[in-house]
Amino acid sequence: MNDFGRLFRVTLYGESHGPAVGVILDGVPPGLSLAEDDFSADLARRRGGPAGTTARSEPDHPRIRSGLYHGHSTGTPLAIEFENTDTRPGDYAQFERYPRPGHADLASRARYRGWADPRGSGHFSGRLTVGVVAAGVVAKKLLPGVSFRTLVLEAGGRADVAAAMQEAQAAGDSVGSLVEIHVDGLSSGLGEPYWDGLESRLAAALFAVPGVRGVEFGDGFRVAAMRGSEHNDPILDAEGRTERNGAGGINGGVGNGNQVVVRVAFKPPSSIALPQDTVDMDTGQRARVSAAGRHDACLGPRGAVVLEAACAIVLADLALAARCHAAPESTP
Amino acid sequence: MNDFGRLFRVTLYGESHGPAVGVILDGVPPGLSLAEDDFSADLARRRGGPAGTTARSEPDHPRIRSGLYHGHSTGTPLAIEFENTDTRPGDYAQFERYPRPGHADLASRARYRGWADPRGSGHFSGRLTVGVVAAGVVAKKLLPGVSFRTLVLEAGGRADVAAAMQEAQAAGDSVGSLVEIHVDGLSSGLGEPYWDGLESRLAAALFAVPGVRGVEFGDGFRVAAMRGSEHNDPILDAEGRTERNGAGGINGGVGNGNQVVVRVAFKPPSSIALPQDTVDMDTGQRARVSAAGRHDACLGPRGAVVLEAACAIVLADLALAARCHAAPESTP
Amino acid sequence: MNDFGRLFRVTLYGESHGPAVGVILDGVPPGLSLAEDDFSADLARRRGGPAGTTARSEPDHPRIRSGLYHGHSTGTPLAIEFENTDTRPGDYAQFERYPRPGHADLASRARYRGWADPRGSGHFSGRLTVGVVAAGVVAKKLLPGVSFRTLVLEAGGRADVAAAMQEAQAAGDSVGSLVEIHVDGLSSGLGEPYWDGLESRLAAALFAVPGVRGVEFGDGFRVAAMRGSEHNDPILDAEGRTERNGAGGINGGVGNGNQVVVRVAFKPPSSIALPQDTVDMDTGQRARVSAAGRHDACLGPRGAVVLEAACAIVLADLALAARCHAAPESTP
Amino acid sequence: MNDFGRLFRVTLYGESHGPAVGVILDGVPPGLSLAEDDFSADLARRRGGPAGTTARSEPDHPRIRSGLYHGHSTGTPLAIEFENTDTRPGDYAQFERYPRPGHADLASRARYRGWADPRGSGHFSGRLTVGVVAAGVVAKKLLPGVSFRTLVLEAGGRADVAAAMQEAQAAGDSVGSLVEIHVDGLSSGLGEPYWDGLESRLAAALFAVPGVRGVEFGDGFRVAAMRGSEHNDPILDAEGRTERNGAGGINGGVGNGNQVVVRVAFKPPSSIALPQDTVDMDTGQRARVSAAGRHDACLGPRGAVVLEAACAIVLADLALAARCHAAPESTP
């Protein structure tokens, strides 16, 4: 299925070279101020442009098809569509015969039994993340007082991300990257133990972004080599403020009021100009394939805002849930 | 909410020192052979026993309350309960006043507005993972031909896990650990792009296990420093077999038929005998707290089977979903 | 699947002659005052006792297994179990060979491919409605200021319900019945157009009660012969109070603040002592079957509180949802 | 929330006088043959045209935005949009001040706190049922061998529906109607006891159609006056064929393989030219309102196909679910 969230529900649709991609947001409360301009800043972050990012260029104009009236959400589903205009399906025809290493070409064939739209990777395309970003913009409006800061820490193992990308691209290759997201201003108590834990929901949304291979919170994988006396965050006051933040702001699945810190590893994009070993699906023989299309050399710079949006979607969903729990039944 | 899964749905209930903990499994198809003995092996793995694990000892007898008849599942909800017998609520009373660093004591208070059962951490207790393991046993039965291998790679940064635990415990401390799960025998095509991607669903289930701080697939966080030409797995044949497995068996959210490889970082348990800085909730003054109860010194050894069960739950859910997709509508 | 509700989620489990039946309630906010005694009144209404109701007698003691601490809900899943004590599985053995007309014996066989527990109709048994009633008790606590009045209007076409039942039972037969539920005190605005409309959700819950054949609101089926000028309820004031209530308190799927009025038709119980035509499943020949067990002669008297509980479950779910919508985003 | 279905999931969006209305179908298996022409017949039934139906005329061209490739479903979400072209928002302005009796004008205000799009009733408009019909067309393709027959039995209490409509319209009034749906060819075993019972799911979908006031199956409300010996359907053979069909093809929530028979009562449309009593929301004084727009005088003729589509949506969802149950685990 293609929906995410219990109360703020996001459904993505579309294919890279079909007529459009879009997103349906269900559960948006009525009365939220919203205009098409509100999407511009985050869509621009996703659109990128610097050296090493795809040359595909689209205006990414959000066409709001429903759920908006006189500049405010109505409370009914918000449908936002982005038309596909700059499509060149011919670029991709060869990959049905020569599946790309590291790409979903073969897995898609198994999943959809050969019926998937192969043009530009169809529904698997990073193009669909424009809908994630749009959903994130609305989600952030449901999180007043919450701020996000998202950094590309490194690419190809280097802090100079731009240089790493340019070198990789010049070599017909690509590089992986590391992104860190900080969320400030969350009230404590979001999430719950087990399935709806804050890490579970955030990780689910983050791993849904194409190319993510790892997600960690606070001290992350370093905890495996730590002692409890090092990792536990000393508590400073009754509000739960802590001296350090090895927990990344989450205990037992529940936000503790400190900054939420999550790091994400993006793999290097799989479509590269360098020839790679694959199989000829017509003959079954070994072959080589080169993906000389319009591809990003690194996912971090354009993907950062997508990861941030994924986090915002989860937090908005849990913030709506918290309205239910915060009932005036009684106090102990 | 406390359910997980679309077609194989798992709901956990219970508190550590209440009458029982349990799990409701909905969506189990009828006719699955099932006996209480089937749970013994995995429950024994979770129960542990070696030095450094909790001294709390319970028979963990699965009481099947519904959904079973003449040794087979009926197709109606399977309710499995574990009575709590070896409870000592008195051990925990102090933590309401002196919340433990690294623990959910304070976050729970915010989430449940003070109404949570604090005895033995209540619903936050690792005790509830007995239900996850039971669900995993049933899930594995829905995955014929699939095998799991789960290894504790290291604890406290060392390969000698037992020694690391003993030293930590002797020091009144605890250690983190690293667990790796291999899943063989999955047919390709499980999962789908975005929200129901295999990594998304697996990560959601894995982060639901208490103490998990990081999840990575295949090359994991190392991808951030790799080039595409290194990370992409060369394709060997039309079945999608690859020369290496940097993708951990998953492309674009969809299983590609190779071994699924996922690594998980467990934090060191937060309850340690060493005194730690905290706050006195009655006075607001700084204080120190020592958790001298029956606690594990390392989560890996007993938690490995819980992580494995979490994976099995996800895979069973997606395998049921695949029965819907694999329809005989037509072939291209 | 066996769950119902989005935010107040009810899952039933159990079989008539298995160890227990029960219900898991997820989404109960923390801090709700709750004791086992709170269930007594509604459970007593369901237990019945007068002439014409089943002689099966069980204490129906609600065993709360989780989610309760010091007399209040904790906010974690509330598990309530009822042990089955007065079971006589032998009563039912013949119905596997001679399926009862009007009963689910054959349909169950198709649905569960022969694996269902046949004893006392297993999961199909009216016994499971004890869990619906228990859920209703909790739901009503989430609806302060709301009151329910549920009437058995007639049985077998007569207003003297007791007489109709006694005559039917004396004749080895059973009778249908008509139940009407009034709900007062709901604030306007519950529900929404289409799938989560108030009628949709109420009807879904009511038809889930075994034996229901029809559900209608306000003027009900009479509307088919009415004109708009008759059926439309003249509006009296800006609060939406109306002169009559042909809409049964609902417009466009949304509660309008007037009394909600819903009527339900219960079929006559299918298990009767009179011999009925059926088939011998062993031989395929025509046969006759007589159900001379402990059966109700009419569903209305004991079923009324089950229907009322079903309504309360829906209204509690929608009332929790309304907490999300009622956000302070802004006012027009 | 605005989605319906577990495996075949339908989400409606749009407002009557916004840019478009549409539907997102998630869970459509890949490989289903589909063309825009496939929608023509059912859309034409909904469009109507005879005397007494709305003069609003739109081409209702289904624009498939995603999920379709080379004439087959891809298995990813199918987005179908209908542009709104023949809109005259001015027709409706007065109803914000003078809410129509029988209409959702006031309830909508409470539900959406004044933020709903009021033009043409916005999201409450019958216009959205075009998406239900489109979903029904796809659903029917998932039900090979299943046929639907839907009859308008009467309008205003008369079998001559056309005459009843014309007279009502001539009088500035409207009439109610009664619709019956027969579904043949279903295999037995669809649905399950309680919440996902066939009646529950069908009724939920049917009551979601605007204007429905009652739903009954088989003997329907007549059962209240029947005896078991009359109502129970004598079983003819081991396939479960019955001599009569008082159960409407359903026992215990599960289809028994006989024809499914369901009857639905549509209220008379609330928008009528005759002046009706209401309130002036600006002054709080009593007032009168006349709805002299383009309205249907009876819902049955155009609504019949919407009800049929609602049934098909449910049956497709349960048919997909049955693929999961029909597992080859074993046979008893």
CSV table of C-alpha atoms in Angstrom, one decimal, chain A residues 6-7 9 26-27 29-33 72 75-76 141-142 192-193 320-321 323-331, chain C residues 6-7 9 26-27 29-33 72 75-76 141-142 192-193 320-321 323-331:
chain,number,residue,atom,x,y,z
A,6,ARG,CA,-2.5,7.5,11.0
A,7,LEU,CA,-3.9,11.0,11.4
A,9,ARG,CA,-2.0,10.5,6.0
A,26,ASP,CA,-5.7,13.5,4.5
A,27,GLY,CA,-6.2,14.6,8.0
A,29,PRO,CA,-7.2,20.1,10.1
A,30,PRO,CA,-9.3,23.0,8.8
A,31,GLY,CA,-8.1,26.6,9.0
A,32,LEU,CA,-4.4,26.2,8.2
A,33,SER,CA,-3.2,29.1,6.3
A,72,HIS,CA,-6.9,28.1,4.2
A,75,GLY,CA,-10.2,20.0,6.5
A,76,THR,CA,-11.0,17.8,3.5
A,141,LYS,CA,2.6,24.2,9.5
A,142,LEU,CA,1.1,21.8,12.0
A,192,GLU,CA,5.0,5.8,22.4
A,193,PRO,CA,6.6,2.5,23.3
A,320,LEU,CA,-2.1,15.3,16.0
A,321,ALA,CA,-2.2,12.0,18.0
A,323,ARG,CA,-4.2,16.1,20.8
A,324,CYS,CA,-6.2,13.0,21.5
A,325,HIS,CA,-4.2,11.9,24.5
A,326,ALA,CA,-4.0,15.3,26.0
A,327,ALA,CA,-7.6,14.9,27.1
A,328,PRO,CA,-9.0,16.6,30.1
A,329,GLU,CA,-10.1,13.3,31.6
A,330,SER,CA,-8.4,14.0,34.9
A,331,THR,CA,-5.0,14.5,36.5
C,6,ARG,CA,-9.2,4.5,13.9
C,7,LEU,CA,-8.4,6.1,17.3
C,9,ARG,CA,-9.6,0.6,18.3
C,26,ASP,CA,-6.3,0.6,21.9
C,27,GLY,CA,-6.3,4.3,22.0
C,29,PRO,CA,-6.5,8.0,26.7
C,30,PRO,CA,-4.8,7.9,30.1
C,31,GLY,CA,-6.5,8.9,33.3
C,32,LEU,CA,-9.9,7.5,32.7
C,33,SER,CA,-11.5,6.3,35.9
C,72,HIS,CA,-7.4,4.6,36.0
C,75,GLY,CA,-3.1,5.0,28.1
C,76,THR,CA,-1.7,1.7,27.0
C,141,LYS,CA,-16.7,7.1,29.6
C,142,LEU,CA,-15.2,8.9,26.7
C,192,GLU,CA,-17.6,13.6,8.0
C,193,PRO,CA,-18.8,13.2,4.4
C,320,LEU,CA,-11.4,11.4,19.7
C,321,ALA,CA,-11.0,12.3,16.1
C,323,ARG,CA,-10.1,16.5,19.3
C,324,CYS,CA,-7.7,16.6,16.4
C,325,HIS,CA,-9.9,18.7,14.2
C,326,ALA,CA,-10.7,21.2,16.9
C,327,ALA,CA,-7.3,22.6,16.6
C,328,PRO,CA,-6.6,26.2,17.4
C,329,GLU,CA,-5.1,26.9,14.0
C,330,SER,CA,-7.3,29.9,13.5
C,331,THR,CA,-10.8,31.0,13.0
